[in-house]
Short mmCIF file of C-alpha atoms and ligand atoms in Angstrom, two decimals:
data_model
loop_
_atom_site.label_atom_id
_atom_site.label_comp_id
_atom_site.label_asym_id
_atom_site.label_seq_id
_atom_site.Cartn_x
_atom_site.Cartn_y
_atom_site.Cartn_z
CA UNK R 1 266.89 -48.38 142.23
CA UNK R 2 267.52 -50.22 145.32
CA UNK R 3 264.89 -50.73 147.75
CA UNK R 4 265.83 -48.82 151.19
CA UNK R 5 264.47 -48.86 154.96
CA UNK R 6 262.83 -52.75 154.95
CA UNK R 7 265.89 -54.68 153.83
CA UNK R 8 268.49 -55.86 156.67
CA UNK R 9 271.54 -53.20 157.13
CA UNK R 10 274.42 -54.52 154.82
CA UNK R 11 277.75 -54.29 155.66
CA UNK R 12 279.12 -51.00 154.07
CA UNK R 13 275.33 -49.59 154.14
CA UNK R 14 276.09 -45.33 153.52
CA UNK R 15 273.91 -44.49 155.90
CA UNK R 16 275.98 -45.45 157.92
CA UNK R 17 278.44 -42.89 157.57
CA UNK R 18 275.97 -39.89 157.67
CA UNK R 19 276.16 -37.87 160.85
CA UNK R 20 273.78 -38.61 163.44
CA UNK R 21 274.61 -36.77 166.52
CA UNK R 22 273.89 -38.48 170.14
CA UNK R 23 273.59 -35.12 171.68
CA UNK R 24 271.09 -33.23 169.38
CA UNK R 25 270.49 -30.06 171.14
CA UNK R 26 273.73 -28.83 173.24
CA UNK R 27 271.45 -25.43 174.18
CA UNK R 28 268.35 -24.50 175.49
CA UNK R 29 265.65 -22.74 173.80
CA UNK R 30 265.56 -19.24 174.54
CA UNK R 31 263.96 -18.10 177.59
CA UNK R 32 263.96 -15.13 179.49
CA UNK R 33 265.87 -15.82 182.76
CA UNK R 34 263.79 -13.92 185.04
CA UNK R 35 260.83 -16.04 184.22
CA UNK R 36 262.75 -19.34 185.44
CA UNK R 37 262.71 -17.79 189.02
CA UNK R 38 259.65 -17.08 188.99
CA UNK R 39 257.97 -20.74 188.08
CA UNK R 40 260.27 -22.29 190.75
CA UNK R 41 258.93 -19.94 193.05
CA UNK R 42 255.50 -20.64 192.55
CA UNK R 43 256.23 -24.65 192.30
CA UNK R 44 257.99 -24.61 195.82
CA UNK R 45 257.04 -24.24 199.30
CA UNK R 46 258.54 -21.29 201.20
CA UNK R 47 260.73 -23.85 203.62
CA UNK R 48 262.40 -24.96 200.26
CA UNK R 49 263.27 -21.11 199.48
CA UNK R 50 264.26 -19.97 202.76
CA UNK R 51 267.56 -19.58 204.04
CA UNK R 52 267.26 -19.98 207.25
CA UNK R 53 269.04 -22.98 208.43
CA UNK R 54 267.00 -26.42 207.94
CA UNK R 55 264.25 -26.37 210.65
CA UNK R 56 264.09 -29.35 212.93
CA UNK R 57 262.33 -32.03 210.94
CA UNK R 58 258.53 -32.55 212.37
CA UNK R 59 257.71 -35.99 213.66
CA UNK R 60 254.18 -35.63 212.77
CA UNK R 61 255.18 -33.82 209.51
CA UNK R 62 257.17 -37.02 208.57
CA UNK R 63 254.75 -39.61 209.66
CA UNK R 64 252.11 -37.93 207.52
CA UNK R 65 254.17 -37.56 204.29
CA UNK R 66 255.86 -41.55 204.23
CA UNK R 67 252.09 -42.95 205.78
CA UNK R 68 253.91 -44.55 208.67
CA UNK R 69 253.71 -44.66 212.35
CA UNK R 70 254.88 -41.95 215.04
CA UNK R 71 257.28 -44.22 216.32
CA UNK R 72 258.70 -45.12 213.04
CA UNK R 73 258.60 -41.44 212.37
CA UNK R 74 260.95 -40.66 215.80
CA UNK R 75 263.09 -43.26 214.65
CA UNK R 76 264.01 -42.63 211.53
CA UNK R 77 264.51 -38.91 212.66
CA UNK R 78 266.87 -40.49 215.19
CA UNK R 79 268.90 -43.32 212.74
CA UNK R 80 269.04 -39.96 210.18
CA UNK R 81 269.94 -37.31 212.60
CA UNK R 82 273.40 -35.13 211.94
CA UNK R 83 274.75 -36.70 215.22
CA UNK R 84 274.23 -40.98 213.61
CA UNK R 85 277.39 -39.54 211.35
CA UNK R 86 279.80 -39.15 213.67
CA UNK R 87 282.35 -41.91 214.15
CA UNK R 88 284.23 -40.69 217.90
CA UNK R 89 282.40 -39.59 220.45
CA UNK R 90 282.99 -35.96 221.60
CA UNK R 91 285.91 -36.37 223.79
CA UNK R 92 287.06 -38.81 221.68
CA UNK R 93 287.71 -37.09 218.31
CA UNK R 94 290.41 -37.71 216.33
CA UNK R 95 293.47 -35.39 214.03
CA UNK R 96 291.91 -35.91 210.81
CA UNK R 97 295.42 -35.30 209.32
CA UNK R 98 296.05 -38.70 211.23
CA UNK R 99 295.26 -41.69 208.90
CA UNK R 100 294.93 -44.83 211.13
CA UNK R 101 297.26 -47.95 210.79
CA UNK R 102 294.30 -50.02 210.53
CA UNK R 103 292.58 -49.16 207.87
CA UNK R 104 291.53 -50.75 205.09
CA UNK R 105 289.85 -47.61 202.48
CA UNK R 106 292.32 -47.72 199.54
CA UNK R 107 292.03 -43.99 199.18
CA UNK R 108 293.05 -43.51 202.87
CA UNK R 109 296.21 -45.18 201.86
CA UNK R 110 296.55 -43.09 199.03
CA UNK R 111 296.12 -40.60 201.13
CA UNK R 112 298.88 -41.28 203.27
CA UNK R 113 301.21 -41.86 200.63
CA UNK R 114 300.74 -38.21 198.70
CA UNK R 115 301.64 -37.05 202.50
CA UNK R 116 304.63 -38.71 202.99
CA UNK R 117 306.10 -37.98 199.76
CA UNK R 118 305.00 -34.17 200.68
CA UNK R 119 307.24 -34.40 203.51
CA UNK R 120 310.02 -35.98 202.05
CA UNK R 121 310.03 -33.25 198.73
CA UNK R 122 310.76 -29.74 200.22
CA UNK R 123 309.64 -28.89 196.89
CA UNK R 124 305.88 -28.61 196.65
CA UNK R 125 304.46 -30.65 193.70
CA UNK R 126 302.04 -28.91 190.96
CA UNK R 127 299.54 -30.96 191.80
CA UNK R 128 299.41 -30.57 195.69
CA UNK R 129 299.88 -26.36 194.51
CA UNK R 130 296.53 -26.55 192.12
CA UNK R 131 294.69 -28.80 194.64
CA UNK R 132 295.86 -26.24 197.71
CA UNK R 133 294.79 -23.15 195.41
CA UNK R 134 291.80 -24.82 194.19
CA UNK R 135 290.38 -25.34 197.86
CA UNK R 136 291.63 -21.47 199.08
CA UNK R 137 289.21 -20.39 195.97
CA UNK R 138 286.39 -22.49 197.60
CA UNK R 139 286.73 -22.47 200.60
CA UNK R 140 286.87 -18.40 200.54
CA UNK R 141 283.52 -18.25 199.85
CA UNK R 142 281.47 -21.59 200.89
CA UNK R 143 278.40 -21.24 203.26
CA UNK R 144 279.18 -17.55 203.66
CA UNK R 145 276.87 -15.35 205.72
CA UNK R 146 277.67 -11.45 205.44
CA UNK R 147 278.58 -10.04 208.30
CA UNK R 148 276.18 -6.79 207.60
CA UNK R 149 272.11 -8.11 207.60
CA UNK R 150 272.01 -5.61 204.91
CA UNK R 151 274.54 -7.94 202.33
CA UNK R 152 272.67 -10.58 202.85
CA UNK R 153 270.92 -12.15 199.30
CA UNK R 154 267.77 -12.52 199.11
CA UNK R 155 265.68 -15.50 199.49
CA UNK R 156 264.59 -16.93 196.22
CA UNK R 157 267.52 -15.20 194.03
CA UNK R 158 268.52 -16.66 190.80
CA UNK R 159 271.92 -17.70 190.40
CA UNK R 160 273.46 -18.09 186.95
CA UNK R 161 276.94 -20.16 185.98
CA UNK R 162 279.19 -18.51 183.58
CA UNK R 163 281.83 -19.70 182.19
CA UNK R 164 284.39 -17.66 180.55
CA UNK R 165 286.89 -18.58 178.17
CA UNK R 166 290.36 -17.74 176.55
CA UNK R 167 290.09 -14.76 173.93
CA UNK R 168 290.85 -16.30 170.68
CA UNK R 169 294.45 -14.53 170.94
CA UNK R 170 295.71 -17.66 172.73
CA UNK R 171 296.29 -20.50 170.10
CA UNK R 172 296.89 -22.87 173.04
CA UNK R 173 293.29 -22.38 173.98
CA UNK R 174 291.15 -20.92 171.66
CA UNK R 175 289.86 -24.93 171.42
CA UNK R 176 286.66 -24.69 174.19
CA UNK R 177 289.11 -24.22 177.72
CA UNK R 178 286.41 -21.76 180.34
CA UNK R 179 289.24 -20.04 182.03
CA UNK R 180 286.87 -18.62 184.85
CA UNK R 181 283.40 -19.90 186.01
CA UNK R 182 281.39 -16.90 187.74
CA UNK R 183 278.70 -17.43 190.03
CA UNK R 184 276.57 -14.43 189.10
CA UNK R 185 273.21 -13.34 190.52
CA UNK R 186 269.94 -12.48 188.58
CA UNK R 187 269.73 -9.15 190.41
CA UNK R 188 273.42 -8.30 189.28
CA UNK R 189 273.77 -6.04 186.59
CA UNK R 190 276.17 -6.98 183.45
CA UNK R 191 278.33 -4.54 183.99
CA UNK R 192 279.16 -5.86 187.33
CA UNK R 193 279.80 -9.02 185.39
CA UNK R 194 282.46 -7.59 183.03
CA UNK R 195 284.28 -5.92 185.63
CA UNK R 196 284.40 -9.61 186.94
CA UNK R 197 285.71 -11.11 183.44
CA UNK R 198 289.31 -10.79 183.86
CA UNK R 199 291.35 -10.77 180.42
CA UNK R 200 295.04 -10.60 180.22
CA UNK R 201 294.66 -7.69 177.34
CA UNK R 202 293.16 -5.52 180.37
CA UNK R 203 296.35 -5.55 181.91
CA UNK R 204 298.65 -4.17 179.14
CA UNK R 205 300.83 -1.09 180.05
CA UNK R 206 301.48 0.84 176.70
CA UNK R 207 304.63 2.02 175.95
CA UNK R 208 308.23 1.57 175.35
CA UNK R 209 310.07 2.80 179.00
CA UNK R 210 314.30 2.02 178.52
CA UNK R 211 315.24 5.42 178.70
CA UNK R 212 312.32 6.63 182.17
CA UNK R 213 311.38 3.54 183.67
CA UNK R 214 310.18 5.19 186.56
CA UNK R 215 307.93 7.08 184.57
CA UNK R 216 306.00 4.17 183.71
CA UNK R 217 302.27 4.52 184.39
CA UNK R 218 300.57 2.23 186.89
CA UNK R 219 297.30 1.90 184.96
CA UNK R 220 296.24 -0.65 182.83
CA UNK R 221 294.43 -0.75 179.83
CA UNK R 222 290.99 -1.64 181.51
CA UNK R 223 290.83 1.84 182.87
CA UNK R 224 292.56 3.61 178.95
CA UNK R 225 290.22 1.85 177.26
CA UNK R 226 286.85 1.24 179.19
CA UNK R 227 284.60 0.17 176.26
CA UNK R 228 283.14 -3.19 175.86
CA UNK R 229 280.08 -4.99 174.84
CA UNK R 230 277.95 -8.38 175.10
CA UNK R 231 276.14 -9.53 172.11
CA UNK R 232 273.72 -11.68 173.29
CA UNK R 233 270.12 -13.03 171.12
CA UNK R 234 270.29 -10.84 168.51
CA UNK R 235 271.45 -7.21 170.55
CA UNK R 236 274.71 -5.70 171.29
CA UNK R 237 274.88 -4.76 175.61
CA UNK R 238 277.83 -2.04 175.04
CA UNK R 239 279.09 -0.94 178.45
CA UNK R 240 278.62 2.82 178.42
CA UNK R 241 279.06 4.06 181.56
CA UNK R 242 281.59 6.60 181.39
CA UNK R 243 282.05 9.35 178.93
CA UNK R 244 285.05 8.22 177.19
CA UNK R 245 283.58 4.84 176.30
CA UNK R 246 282.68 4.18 172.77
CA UNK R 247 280.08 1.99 170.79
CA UNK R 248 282.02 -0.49 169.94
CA UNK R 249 279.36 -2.68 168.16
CA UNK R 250 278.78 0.38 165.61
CA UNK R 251 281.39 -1.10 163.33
CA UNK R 252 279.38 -4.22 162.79
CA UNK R 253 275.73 -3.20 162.74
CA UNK R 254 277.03 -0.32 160.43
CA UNK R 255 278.64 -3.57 158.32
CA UNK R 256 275.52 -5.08 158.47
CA UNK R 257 272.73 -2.46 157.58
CA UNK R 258 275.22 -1.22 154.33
CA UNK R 259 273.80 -4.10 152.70
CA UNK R 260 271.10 -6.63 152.89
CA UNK R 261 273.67 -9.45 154.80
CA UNK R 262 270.87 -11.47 155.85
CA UNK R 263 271.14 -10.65 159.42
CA UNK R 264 268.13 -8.46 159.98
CA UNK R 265 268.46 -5.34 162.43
CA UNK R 266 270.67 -5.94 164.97
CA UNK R 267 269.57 -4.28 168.70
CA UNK R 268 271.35 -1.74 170.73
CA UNK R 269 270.78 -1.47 174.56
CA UNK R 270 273.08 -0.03 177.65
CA UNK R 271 275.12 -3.12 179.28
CA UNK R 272 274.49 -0.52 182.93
CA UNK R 273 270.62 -0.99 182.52
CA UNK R 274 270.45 -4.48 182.42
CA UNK R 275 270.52 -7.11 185.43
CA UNK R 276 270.84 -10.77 184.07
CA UNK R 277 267.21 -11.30 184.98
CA UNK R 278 266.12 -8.98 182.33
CA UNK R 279 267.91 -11.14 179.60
CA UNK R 280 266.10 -13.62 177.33
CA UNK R 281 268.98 -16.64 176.23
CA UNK R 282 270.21 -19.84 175.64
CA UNK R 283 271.67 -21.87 178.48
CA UNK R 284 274.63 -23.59 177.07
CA UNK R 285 275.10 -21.24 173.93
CA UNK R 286 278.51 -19.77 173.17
CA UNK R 287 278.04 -15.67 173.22
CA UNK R 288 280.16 -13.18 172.78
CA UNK R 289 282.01 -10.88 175.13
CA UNK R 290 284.28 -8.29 173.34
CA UNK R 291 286.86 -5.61 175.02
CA UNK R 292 289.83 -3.75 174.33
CA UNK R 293 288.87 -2.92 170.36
CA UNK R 294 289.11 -7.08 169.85
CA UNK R 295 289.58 -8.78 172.24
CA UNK R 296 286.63 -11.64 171.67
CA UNK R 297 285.38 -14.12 174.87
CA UNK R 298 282.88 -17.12 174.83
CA UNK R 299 280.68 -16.63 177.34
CA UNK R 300 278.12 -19.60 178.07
CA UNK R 301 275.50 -19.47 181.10
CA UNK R 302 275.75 -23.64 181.86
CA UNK R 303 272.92 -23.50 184.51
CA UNK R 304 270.25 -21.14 186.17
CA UNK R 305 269.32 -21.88 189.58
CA UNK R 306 267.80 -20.32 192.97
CA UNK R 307 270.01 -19.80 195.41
CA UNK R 308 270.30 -22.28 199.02
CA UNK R 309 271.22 -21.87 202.30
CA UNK R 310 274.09 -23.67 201.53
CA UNK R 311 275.52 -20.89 199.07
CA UNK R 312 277.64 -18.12 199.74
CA UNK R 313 274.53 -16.04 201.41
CA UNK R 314 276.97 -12.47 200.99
CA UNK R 315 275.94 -10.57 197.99
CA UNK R 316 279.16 -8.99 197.76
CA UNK R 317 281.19 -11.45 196.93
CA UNK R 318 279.10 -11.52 193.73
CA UNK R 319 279.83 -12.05 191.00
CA UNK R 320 282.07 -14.98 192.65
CA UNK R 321 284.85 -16.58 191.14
CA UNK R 322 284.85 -20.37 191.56
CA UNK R 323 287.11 -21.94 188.94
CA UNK R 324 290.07 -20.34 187.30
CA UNK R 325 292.52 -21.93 185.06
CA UNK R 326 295.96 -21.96 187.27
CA UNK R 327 298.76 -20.59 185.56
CA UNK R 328 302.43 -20.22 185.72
CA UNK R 329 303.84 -17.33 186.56
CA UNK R 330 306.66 -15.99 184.61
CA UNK R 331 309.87 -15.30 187.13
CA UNK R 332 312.51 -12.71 186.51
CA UNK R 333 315.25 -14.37 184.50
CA UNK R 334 318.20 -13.10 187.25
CA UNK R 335 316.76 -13.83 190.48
CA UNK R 336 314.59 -16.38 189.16
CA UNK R 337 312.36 -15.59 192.73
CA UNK R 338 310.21 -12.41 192.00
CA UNK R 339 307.19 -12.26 188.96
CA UNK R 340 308.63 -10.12 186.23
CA UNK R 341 307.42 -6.67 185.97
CA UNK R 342 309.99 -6.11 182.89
CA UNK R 343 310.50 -7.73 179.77
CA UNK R 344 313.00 -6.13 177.43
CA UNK R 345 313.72 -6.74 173.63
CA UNK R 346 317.29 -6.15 172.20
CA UNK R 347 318.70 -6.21 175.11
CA UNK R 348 323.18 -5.98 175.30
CA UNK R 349 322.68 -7.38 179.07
CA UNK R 350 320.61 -10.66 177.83
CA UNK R 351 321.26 -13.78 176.31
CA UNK R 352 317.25 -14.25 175.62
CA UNK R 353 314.74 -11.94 173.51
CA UNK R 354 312.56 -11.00 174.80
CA UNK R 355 314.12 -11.15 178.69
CA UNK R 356 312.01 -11.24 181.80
CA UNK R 357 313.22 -8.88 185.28
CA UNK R 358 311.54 -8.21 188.06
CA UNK R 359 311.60 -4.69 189.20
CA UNK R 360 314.88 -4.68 190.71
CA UNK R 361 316.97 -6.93 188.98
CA UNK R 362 315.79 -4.66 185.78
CA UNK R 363 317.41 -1.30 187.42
CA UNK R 364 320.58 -3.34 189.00
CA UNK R 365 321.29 -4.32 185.61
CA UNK R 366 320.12 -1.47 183.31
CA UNK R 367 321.31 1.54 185.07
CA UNK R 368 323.66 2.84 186.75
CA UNK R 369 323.40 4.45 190.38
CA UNK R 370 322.36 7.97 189.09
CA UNK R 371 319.53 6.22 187.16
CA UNK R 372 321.29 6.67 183.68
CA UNK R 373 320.46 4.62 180.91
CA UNK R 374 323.56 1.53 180.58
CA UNK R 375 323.69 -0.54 176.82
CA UNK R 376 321.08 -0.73 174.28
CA UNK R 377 317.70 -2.00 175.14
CA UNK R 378 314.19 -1.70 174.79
CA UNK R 379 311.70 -1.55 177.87
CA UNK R 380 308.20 -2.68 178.14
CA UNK R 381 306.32 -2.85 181.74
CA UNK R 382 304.83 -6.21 181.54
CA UNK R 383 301.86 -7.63 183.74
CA UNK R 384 302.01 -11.72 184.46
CA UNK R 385 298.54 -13.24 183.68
CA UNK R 386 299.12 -15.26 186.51
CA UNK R 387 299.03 -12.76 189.65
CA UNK R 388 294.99 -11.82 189.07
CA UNK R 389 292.31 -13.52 190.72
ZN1 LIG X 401 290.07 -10.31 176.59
ZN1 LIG X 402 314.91 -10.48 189.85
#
């Protein structure tokens, strides 16, 4: 038998080709979220943890913690004070929209050449659309104080990143794309983070409508079918707050107790009694959020932190979106300028199945003035994925 570990690798050596991963643990070990709060509580002083804005930095404060003088103290304050920033004096400042002739910063000339092709294309460019949409989103909520003292969070408050992704129903996705990141707090309960996770199988209208299109309901299938759970470490958070909701983990830890599976006795709790400081989980491992009968999310907490002054300070824009995966929205196939709010399947009047209409396109073309049913069609109500937030 050949010797192994002492000799020199060969060339061709099979150990080579056994898997060693770089990145051996992708996840935390399980800890109970709460608990995080409180140790970085304890480690830090209460100036860390407040939210008041940053007090004036002390002199003597300073001089005492680097070991130098007072007047190396003041100066320092002075060389790293806000105001040592600024390029223009006061009554000097410039358009920032106006990028100097001068200048030699190569992404200042980029810059300057994105806006000149802007104005040149009356057509706005995805790009410039995503980056514009992407800054609305943060800039909606950045360094927000509440108006109401009452709203405002409190100091110390965990803050959790979620990120949601695409239900397994979309092929194009179901690879590892979040489609929303959350900013949720501790305090929040999770059923204020479901009604946050927004799923395109929420938005279904049921039915088939040719014949009574105005009789087509307004709601959704979020508020038909209101049940949903979380299964997180080993229990099942269903969302039971109103009476029509079902158990929709019952299925499964019925499956499981019929026979010895291997997967022990799953737990049961109410998704309204739990805040996310209660939980005890994994940061970075893939859970499971399940709606609408089967409609099955990833969800994956990728940090826990407490909260700064620089945060959004207003508790109700909690949970807050921060990321969400743009999308397209699907135009009516006539106008080609309004989001469809039809889509029709066998339809005389269409060249494409299934056709897209918005509202009135779909009645111009369907019916005539008394409302009466024109050719042979079928109607659905459809809701774009791409007008939620
Ligand atoms: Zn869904
Ligand atoms: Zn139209």
């Amino acid at each position: 038998m050949a010797e192994v570990g002492h000799s020199a690798r060969r060339p061709g050596d099979d150990r080579d080709e056994i898997p060693q991963y770089e990145v051996k643990e992708q996840n935390s070990k399980v800890l109970h979220v709460e608990a995080v709060g409180r140790l970085w509580r304890a480690r830090l002083s209460a100036r860390d943890i407040s939210l008041q804005e940053d007090q004036e930095l002390d002199v003597v404060a300073v001089a005492g913690e680097l070991g130098c003088t007072l007047d190396t103290a003041a100066e320092l304050k002075l060389v790293c004070s806000m105001d040592a920033l600024k390029c223009f004096e006061d009554d000097n400042v410039v358009d920032p929209d106006i990028i100097p002739q001068d200048t030699e910063l190569v992404t200042l000339g980029i810059r300057k050449k994105i806006l000149e092709d802007r104005e040149e294309n009356l057509i706005i460019d995805r790009t410039s659309r995503q980056e514009t949409f992407a800054y609305e989103l943060e800039s909606h909520a950045l360094g927000k104080k509440p108006q109401n003292q009452s709203d405002l969070v409190e100091a110390g408050e965990l803050v959790l990143t979620l990120n949601i992704f695409y239900p397994v129903i979309f092929q194009k996705h179901k690879e590892h794309k979040p489609y929303q990141t959350l900013l949720v707090l501790g305090s929040q309960r999770l059923t204020e983070l479901r009604d946050h996770i927004m799923c395109v199988s929420d938005l279904q209208i049921e039915g088939e409508f040719s014949t009574t299109p105005d009789l087509a309901p307004d709601h959704i299938s979020k508020d038909l079918y209101k049940s949903a759970f979380f299964y997180l470490e080993d229990t099942f958070y269903n969302d039971m707050r109103y009476p029509e909701c079902r158990d929709l983990s019952r299925t499964i830890t019925e499956w499981s107790e019929s026979h010895d599976r291997g997967y022990g006795k799953f737990k049961k709790a109410k998704m309204e009694d739990y805040t996310l400081n209660d939980l005890h989980i994994k940061i970075g491992f893939p859970y499971l959020y399940c709606h609408q009968g089967d409609c099955e999310h990833i969800v994956m907490v990728t940090d826990i932190r407490l909260i700064h002054r620089d945060d959004c300070l207003d508790k109700t824009l909690y949970p807050l979106l921060v990321k969400k995966h743009w999308l397209w929205t699907r135009k009516c196939y006539v106008c080609k300028t309004y989001i469809a709010r039809w889509v029709t399947n066998n339809d005389s009047f269409a060249s494409d199945d299934p056709s897209l209409f918005c509202d009135v396109c779909f009645k111009m073309l369907h019916y005539d003035a008394q409302g009466n049913k024109l050719g042979h069609f079928l109607a659905y109500p459809y809701v774009d994925p791409g007008i939620f937030i």
